[in-house]
Coordinates of C-alpha atoms and ligand atoms in Angstrom, one line a residue:
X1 CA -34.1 -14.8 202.0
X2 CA -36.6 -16.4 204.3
X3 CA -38.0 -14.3 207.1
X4 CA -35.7 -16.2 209.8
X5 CA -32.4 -15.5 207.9
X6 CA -33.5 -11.8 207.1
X7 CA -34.3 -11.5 210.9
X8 CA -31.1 -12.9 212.2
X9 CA -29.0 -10.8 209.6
X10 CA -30.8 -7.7 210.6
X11 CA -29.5 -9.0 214.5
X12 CA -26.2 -9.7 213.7
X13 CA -24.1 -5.8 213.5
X14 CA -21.4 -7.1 210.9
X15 CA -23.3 -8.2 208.5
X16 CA -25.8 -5.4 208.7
X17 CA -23.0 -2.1 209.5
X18 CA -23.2 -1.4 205.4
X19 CA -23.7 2.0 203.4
X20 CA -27.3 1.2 204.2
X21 CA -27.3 1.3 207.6
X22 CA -25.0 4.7 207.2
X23 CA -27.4 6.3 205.7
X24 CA -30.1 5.1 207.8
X25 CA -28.1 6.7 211.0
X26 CA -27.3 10.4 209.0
X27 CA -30.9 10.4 208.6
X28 CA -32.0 9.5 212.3
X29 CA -29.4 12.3 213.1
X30 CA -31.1 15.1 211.5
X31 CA -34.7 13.9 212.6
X32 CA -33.7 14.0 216.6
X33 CA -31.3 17.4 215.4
X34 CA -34.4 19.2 214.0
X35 CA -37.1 17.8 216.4
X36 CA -34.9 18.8 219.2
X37 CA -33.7 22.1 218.5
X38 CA -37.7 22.9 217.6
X39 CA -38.6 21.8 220.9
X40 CA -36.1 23.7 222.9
X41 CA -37.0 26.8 220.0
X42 CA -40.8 26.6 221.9
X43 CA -39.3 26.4 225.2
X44 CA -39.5 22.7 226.2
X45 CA -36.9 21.7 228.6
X46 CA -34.7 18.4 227.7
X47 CA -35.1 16.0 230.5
X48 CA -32.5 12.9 230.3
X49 CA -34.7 9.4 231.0
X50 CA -34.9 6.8 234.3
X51 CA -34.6 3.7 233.7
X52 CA -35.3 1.5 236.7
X53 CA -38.1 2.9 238.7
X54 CA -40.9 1.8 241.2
X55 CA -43.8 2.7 239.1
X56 CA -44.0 2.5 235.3
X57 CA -47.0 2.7 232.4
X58 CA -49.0 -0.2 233.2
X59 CA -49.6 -0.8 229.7
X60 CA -52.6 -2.1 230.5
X61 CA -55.6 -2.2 229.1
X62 CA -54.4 -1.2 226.1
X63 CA -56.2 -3.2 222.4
X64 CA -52.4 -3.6 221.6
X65 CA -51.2 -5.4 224.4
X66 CA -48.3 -7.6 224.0
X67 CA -45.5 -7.8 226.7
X68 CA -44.1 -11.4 227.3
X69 CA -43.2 -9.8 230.7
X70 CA -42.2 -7.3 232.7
X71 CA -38.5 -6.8 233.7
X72 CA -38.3 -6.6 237.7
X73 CA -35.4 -6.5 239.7
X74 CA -34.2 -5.3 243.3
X75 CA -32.0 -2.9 244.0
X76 CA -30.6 -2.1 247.4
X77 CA -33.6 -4.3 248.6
X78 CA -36.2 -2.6 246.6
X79 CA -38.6 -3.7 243.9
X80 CA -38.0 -1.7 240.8
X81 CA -39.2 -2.2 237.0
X82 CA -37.8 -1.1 233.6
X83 CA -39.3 1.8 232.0
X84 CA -42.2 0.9 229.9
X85 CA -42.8 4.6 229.2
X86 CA -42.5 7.7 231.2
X87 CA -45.9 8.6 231.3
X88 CA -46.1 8.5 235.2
X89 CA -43.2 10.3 235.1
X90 CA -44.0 13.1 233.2
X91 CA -47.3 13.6 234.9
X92 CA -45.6 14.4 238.5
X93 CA -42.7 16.7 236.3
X94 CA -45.1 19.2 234.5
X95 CA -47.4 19.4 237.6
X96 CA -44.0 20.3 240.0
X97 CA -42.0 21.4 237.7
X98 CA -41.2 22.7 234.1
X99 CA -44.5 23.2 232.9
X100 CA -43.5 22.1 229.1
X101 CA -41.2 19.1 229.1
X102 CA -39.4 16.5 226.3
X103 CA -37.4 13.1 226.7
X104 CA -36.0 10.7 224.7
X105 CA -36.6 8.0 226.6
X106 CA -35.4 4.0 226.7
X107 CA -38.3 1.7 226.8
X108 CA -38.2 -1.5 227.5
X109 CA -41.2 -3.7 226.7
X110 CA -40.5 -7.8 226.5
X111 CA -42.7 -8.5 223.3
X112 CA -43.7 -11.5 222.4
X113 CA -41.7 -13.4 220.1
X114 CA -44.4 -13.7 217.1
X115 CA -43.9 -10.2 216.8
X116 CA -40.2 -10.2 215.6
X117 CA -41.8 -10.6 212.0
X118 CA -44.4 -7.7 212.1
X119 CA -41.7 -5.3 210.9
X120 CA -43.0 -2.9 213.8
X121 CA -41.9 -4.5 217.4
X122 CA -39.0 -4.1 219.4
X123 CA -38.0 -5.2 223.1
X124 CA -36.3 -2.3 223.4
X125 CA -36.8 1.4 221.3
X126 CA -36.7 4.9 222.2
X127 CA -40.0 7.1 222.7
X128 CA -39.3 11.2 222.4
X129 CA -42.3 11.9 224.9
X130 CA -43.8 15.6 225.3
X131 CA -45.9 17.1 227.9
X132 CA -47.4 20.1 228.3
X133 CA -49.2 21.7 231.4
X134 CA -53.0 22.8 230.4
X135 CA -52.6 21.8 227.0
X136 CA -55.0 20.5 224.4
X137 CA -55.7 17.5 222.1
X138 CA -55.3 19.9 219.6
X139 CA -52.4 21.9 220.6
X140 CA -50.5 18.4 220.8
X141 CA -51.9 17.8 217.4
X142 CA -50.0 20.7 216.0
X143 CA -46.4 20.4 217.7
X144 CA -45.8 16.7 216.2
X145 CA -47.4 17.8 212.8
X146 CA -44.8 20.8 213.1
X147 CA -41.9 18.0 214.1
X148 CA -42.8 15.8 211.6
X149 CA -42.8 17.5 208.2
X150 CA -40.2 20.1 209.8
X151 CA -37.8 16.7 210.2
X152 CA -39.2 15.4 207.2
X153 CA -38.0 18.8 205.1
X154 CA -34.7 18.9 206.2
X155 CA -34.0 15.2 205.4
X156 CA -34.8 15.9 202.2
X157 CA -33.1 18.9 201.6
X158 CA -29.8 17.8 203.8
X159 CA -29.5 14.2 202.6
X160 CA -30.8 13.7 199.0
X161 CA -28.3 11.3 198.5
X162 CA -28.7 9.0 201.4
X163 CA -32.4 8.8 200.3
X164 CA -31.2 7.9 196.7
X165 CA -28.9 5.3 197.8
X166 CA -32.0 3.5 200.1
X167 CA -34.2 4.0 197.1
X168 CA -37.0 6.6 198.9
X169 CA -39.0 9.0 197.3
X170 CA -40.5 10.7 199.9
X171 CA -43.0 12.9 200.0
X172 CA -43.7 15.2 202.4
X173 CA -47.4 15.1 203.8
X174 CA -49.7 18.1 204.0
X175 CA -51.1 19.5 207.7
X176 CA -53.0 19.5 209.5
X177 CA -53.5 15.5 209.3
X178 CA -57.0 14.0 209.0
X179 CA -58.7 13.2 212.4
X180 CA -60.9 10.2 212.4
X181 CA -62.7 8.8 215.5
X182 CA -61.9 4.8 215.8
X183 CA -65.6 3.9 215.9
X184 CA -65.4 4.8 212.3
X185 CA -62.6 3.1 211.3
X186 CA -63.6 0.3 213.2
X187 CA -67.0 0.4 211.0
X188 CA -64.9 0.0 208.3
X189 CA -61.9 -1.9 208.9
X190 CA -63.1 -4.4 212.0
X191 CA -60.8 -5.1 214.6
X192 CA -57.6 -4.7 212.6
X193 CA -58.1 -1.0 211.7
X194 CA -54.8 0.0 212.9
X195 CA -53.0 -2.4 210.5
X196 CA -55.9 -1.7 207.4
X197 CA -56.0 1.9 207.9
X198 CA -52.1 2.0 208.0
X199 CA -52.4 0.3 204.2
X200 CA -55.0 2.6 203.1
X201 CA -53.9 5.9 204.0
X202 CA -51.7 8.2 201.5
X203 CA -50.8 10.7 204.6
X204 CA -50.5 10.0 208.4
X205 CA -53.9 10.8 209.8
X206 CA -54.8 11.1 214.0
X207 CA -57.0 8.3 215.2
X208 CA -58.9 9.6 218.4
X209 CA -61.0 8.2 221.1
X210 CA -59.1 4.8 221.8
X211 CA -60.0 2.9 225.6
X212 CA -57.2 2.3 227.0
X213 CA -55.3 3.1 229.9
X214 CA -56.6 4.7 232.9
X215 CA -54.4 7.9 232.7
X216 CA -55.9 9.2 229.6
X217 CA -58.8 11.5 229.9
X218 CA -62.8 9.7 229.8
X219 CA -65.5 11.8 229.2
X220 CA -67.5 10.0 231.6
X221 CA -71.0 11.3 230.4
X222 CA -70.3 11.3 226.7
X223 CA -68.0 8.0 227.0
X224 CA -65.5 9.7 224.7
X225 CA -61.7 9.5 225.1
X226 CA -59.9 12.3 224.6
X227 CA -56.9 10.6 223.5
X228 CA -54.8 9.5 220.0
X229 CA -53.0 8.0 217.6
X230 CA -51.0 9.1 215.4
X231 CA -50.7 6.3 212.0
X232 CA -48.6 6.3 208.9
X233 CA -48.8 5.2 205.7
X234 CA -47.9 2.8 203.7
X235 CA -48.0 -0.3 206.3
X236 CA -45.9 1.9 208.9
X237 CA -48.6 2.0 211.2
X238 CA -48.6 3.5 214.7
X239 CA -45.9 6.0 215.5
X240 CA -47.6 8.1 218.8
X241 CA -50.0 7.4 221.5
X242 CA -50.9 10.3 223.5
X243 CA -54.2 12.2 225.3
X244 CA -55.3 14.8 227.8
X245 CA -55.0 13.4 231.1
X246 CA -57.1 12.5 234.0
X247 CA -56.4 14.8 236.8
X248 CA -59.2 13.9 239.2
X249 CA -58.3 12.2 242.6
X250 CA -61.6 10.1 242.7
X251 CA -61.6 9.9 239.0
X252 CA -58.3 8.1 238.8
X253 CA -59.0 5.7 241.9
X254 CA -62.0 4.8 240.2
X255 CA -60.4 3.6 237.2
X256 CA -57.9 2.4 238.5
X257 CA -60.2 -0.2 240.6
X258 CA -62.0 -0.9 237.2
X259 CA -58.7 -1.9 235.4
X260 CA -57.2 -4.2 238.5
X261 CA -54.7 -2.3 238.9
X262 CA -52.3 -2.0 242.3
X263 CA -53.0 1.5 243.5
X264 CA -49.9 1.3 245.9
X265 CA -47.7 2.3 242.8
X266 CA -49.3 5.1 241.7
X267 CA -48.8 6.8 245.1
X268 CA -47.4 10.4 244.4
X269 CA -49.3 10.4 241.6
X270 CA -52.4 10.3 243.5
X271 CA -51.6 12.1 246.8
X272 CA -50.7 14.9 244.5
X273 CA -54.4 14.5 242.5
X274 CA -56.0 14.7 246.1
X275 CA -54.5 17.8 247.1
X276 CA -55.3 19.4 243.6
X277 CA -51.6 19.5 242.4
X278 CA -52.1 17.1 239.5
X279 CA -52.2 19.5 236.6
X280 CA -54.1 18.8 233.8
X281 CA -51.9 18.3 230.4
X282 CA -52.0 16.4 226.9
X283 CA -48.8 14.9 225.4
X284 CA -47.4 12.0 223.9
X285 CA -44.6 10.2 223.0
X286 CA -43.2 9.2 218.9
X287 CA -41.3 6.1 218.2
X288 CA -38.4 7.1 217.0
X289 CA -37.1 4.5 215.5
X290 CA -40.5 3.5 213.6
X291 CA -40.1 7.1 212.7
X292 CA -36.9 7.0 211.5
X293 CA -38.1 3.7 209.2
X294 CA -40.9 5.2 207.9
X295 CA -38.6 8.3 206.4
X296 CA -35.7 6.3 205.7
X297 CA -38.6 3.9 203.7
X298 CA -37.0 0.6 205.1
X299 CA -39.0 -2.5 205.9
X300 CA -38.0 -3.3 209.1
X301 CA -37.4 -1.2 211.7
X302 CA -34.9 -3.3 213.5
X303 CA -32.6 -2.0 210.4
X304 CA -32.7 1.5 212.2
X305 CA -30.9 -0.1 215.3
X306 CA -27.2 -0.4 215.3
X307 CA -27.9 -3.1 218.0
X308 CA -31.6 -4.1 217.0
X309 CA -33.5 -5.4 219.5
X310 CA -35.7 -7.6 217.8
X311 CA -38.6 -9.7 219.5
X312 CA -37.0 -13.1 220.4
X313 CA -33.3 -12.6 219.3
X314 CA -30.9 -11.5 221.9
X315 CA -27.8 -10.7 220.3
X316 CA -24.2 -10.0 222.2
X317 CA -24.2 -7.0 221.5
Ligands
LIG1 N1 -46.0 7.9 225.5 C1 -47.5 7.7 225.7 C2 -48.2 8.8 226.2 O1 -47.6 9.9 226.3 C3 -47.7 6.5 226.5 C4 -47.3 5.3 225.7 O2 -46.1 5.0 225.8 O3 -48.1 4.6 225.1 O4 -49.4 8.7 226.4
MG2 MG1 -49.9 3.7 225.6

C-alpha cells in the first residue's frame, strides 16, 4: 500500500474499526486505568481540561516547531485560542491551588501537512500533564518511570492476547532510565538526535537540557536548562517534554522580551510572579496516544485514534 492510501485508510473509521483497532483501545484503557489510579494513589487531584482560552503554550521557540497555525476564534467578543498545552494553566493551579495536579488534556496543534507521514504527528492528541509544587527534575523523573513500566506491567499481564493478536513482544524496560545531556547527543547524532537517538536506543532514556520555551527553568550563570525529554525506542521517539520552571518576575519578563513574545497574555501569570505567588514546580505532560503506539507496537499513531487526526486529512468524523 503506498503511504497516501495507508494514510487515508488509517482516516477513514470503517475501514480501520477492525480486531486491530479493538485491541489497540483495551490496551489504551488499561494504560490511562493504571496511570490514573497511581496518580490519584500519590494524591494528585484529576483536573478535567479547557479548551478555548486567552493564553496558551506559545510553542515557541521550541527545535521542533511545526504548527501550520494557530486556531483563533471570538467568543462573546473575545479573542480566545485552542489549547496548545496546559502549561500556563497548570502554573497558576499548583501556585493557588492543589499543590500536586494531573489532566488529560485536548491539544490542538495545526501541523504541517508533510508531517502526516512521520508516523509521530497529529493536529489533535491528548497530553496527561503533571505538576507538582516545589518539585524536582528528578522527582518528575521518577513518577513517569513509575507510570510507565507500572502501565506497561499490567498490559502485559491483563491483555496477553490483544498483544498476540497485534504481533508485540514487549518488553518491559528497566529504571531508572538513562539521562543524557543533548550537547552529547548532539555530538553524536547532529541535528537529528531526536530521530537518531530514538533508532539507537534499546530502553527510553531522559534527554536534558533542551532551549526552548521561556517557562522552563535557565540556569542563567551555568547556561543549563533544567528541563527534558523523555525518548523511546525503536523509532517511537519523543513521548514527554517537561522542566522545573521559572518563577522569577524579572526572570520571566526578560525572556519573554528575548523570545518576541506578547507579554499582555501572560498577565496572571506574571502579576502573580511579581507578588512572589508563582511557586516553583517541575512537571510535564506524556502523549498518550504516542504512548499507547509505542506499547501497542503499531506504526502509526493515528491507528490509536478512533477518529485520527492526521496532519492534512480532515475526515467527517
Ligand atoms: N506539557 C509540557 C510541559 O509540561 C509542555 C508541552 O506541551 O510541550 O512542559
Ligand atoms: Mg513543549
Amino acid at each position: 500500500m503506498g503511504r497516501e492510501a495507508l494514510l487515508l485508510r488509517l482516516a477513514d473509521p470503517e475501514k480501520h474499526l477492525d480486531k486491530r483497532r479493538l485491541a489497540i483501545l483495551k490496551i489504551q484503557t488499561e494504560i490511562l486505568r493504571s496511570m490514573v489510579e497511581r496518580l490519584i494513589d500519590k494524591g494528585y487531584c484529576w483536573i478535567l481540561p479547557v479548551i478555548f482560552s486567552k493564553t496558551t503554550d506559545p510553542l515557541w521557540p521550541d527545535p521542533d516547531f511545526s504548527i501550520e497555525k494557530r486556531v483563533e476564534v471570538d467568543i462573546y467578543g473575545e479573542r480566545v485560542v485552542a489549547m496548545q498545552s496546559m502549561i500556563i494553566h497548570k502554573r497558576v493551579l499548583v501556585s493557588l491551588g492543589p499543590g500536586k495536579i494531573f489532566i488529560l488534556s485536548p491539544n490542538i496543534r495545526i501541523e504541517r501537512r508533510d508531517r502526516a507521514s512521520t508516523g509521530r504527528h497529529l493536529y489533535e492528541f491528548t497530553q496527561l500533564e503533571i505538576e507538582a509544587a516545589y518539585a524536582k527534575m528528578e522527582d518528575i523523573f521518577r513518577i513517569f518511570e513509575e507510570l510507565i513500566v507500572g502501565a506497561m506491567k499490567r498490559v502485559k499481564d491483563e491483555l496477553a492476547p490483544e498483544l498476540e493478536l497485534l504481533g508485540r513482544d514487549l518488553r518491559i524496560p528497566s529504571t531508572p532510565f538513562k539521562v543524557y545531556r543533548r550537547s552529547e547527543l548532539e555530538e553524536r547524532y547532529g541535528r537529528s538526535w531526536p530521530v537518531e537517538v530514538a533508532r539507537n536506543i534499546r530502553e527510553p532514556v531522559w534527554v536534558r537540557d533542551i532551549p526552548r520555551e521561556f517557562y522552563d527553568y535557565e540556569d542563567l550563570k551555568s547556561g543549563e536548562w533544567r528541563n527534558y525529554d523523555l525518548i523511546l525506542p525503536e523509532g517511537f521517539g519523543e513521548v514527554i517534554s517537561g522542566a522545573e520552571r521559572e518563577y522569577e518576575y524579572e526572570k520571566i519578563l526578560m525572556k519573554l522580551e528575548k523570545d518576541g513574545i506578547d507579554k499582555s497574555r501572560y498577565r496572571i501569570l506574571l502579576d502573580l510572579a511579581k507578588k512572589g505567588l508563582l511557586k516553583p514546580s517541575a512537571g510535564g505532560g506524556l502523549g498518550v496516544e504516542r504512548f499507547v503506539a509505542y506499547v501497542a507496537g503499531v506504526s502509526h499513531v493515528a491507528e490509536v485514534q478512533p477518529f485520527p487526526r492526521i496532519p492534512g486529512i480532515v475526515p467527517e468524523l
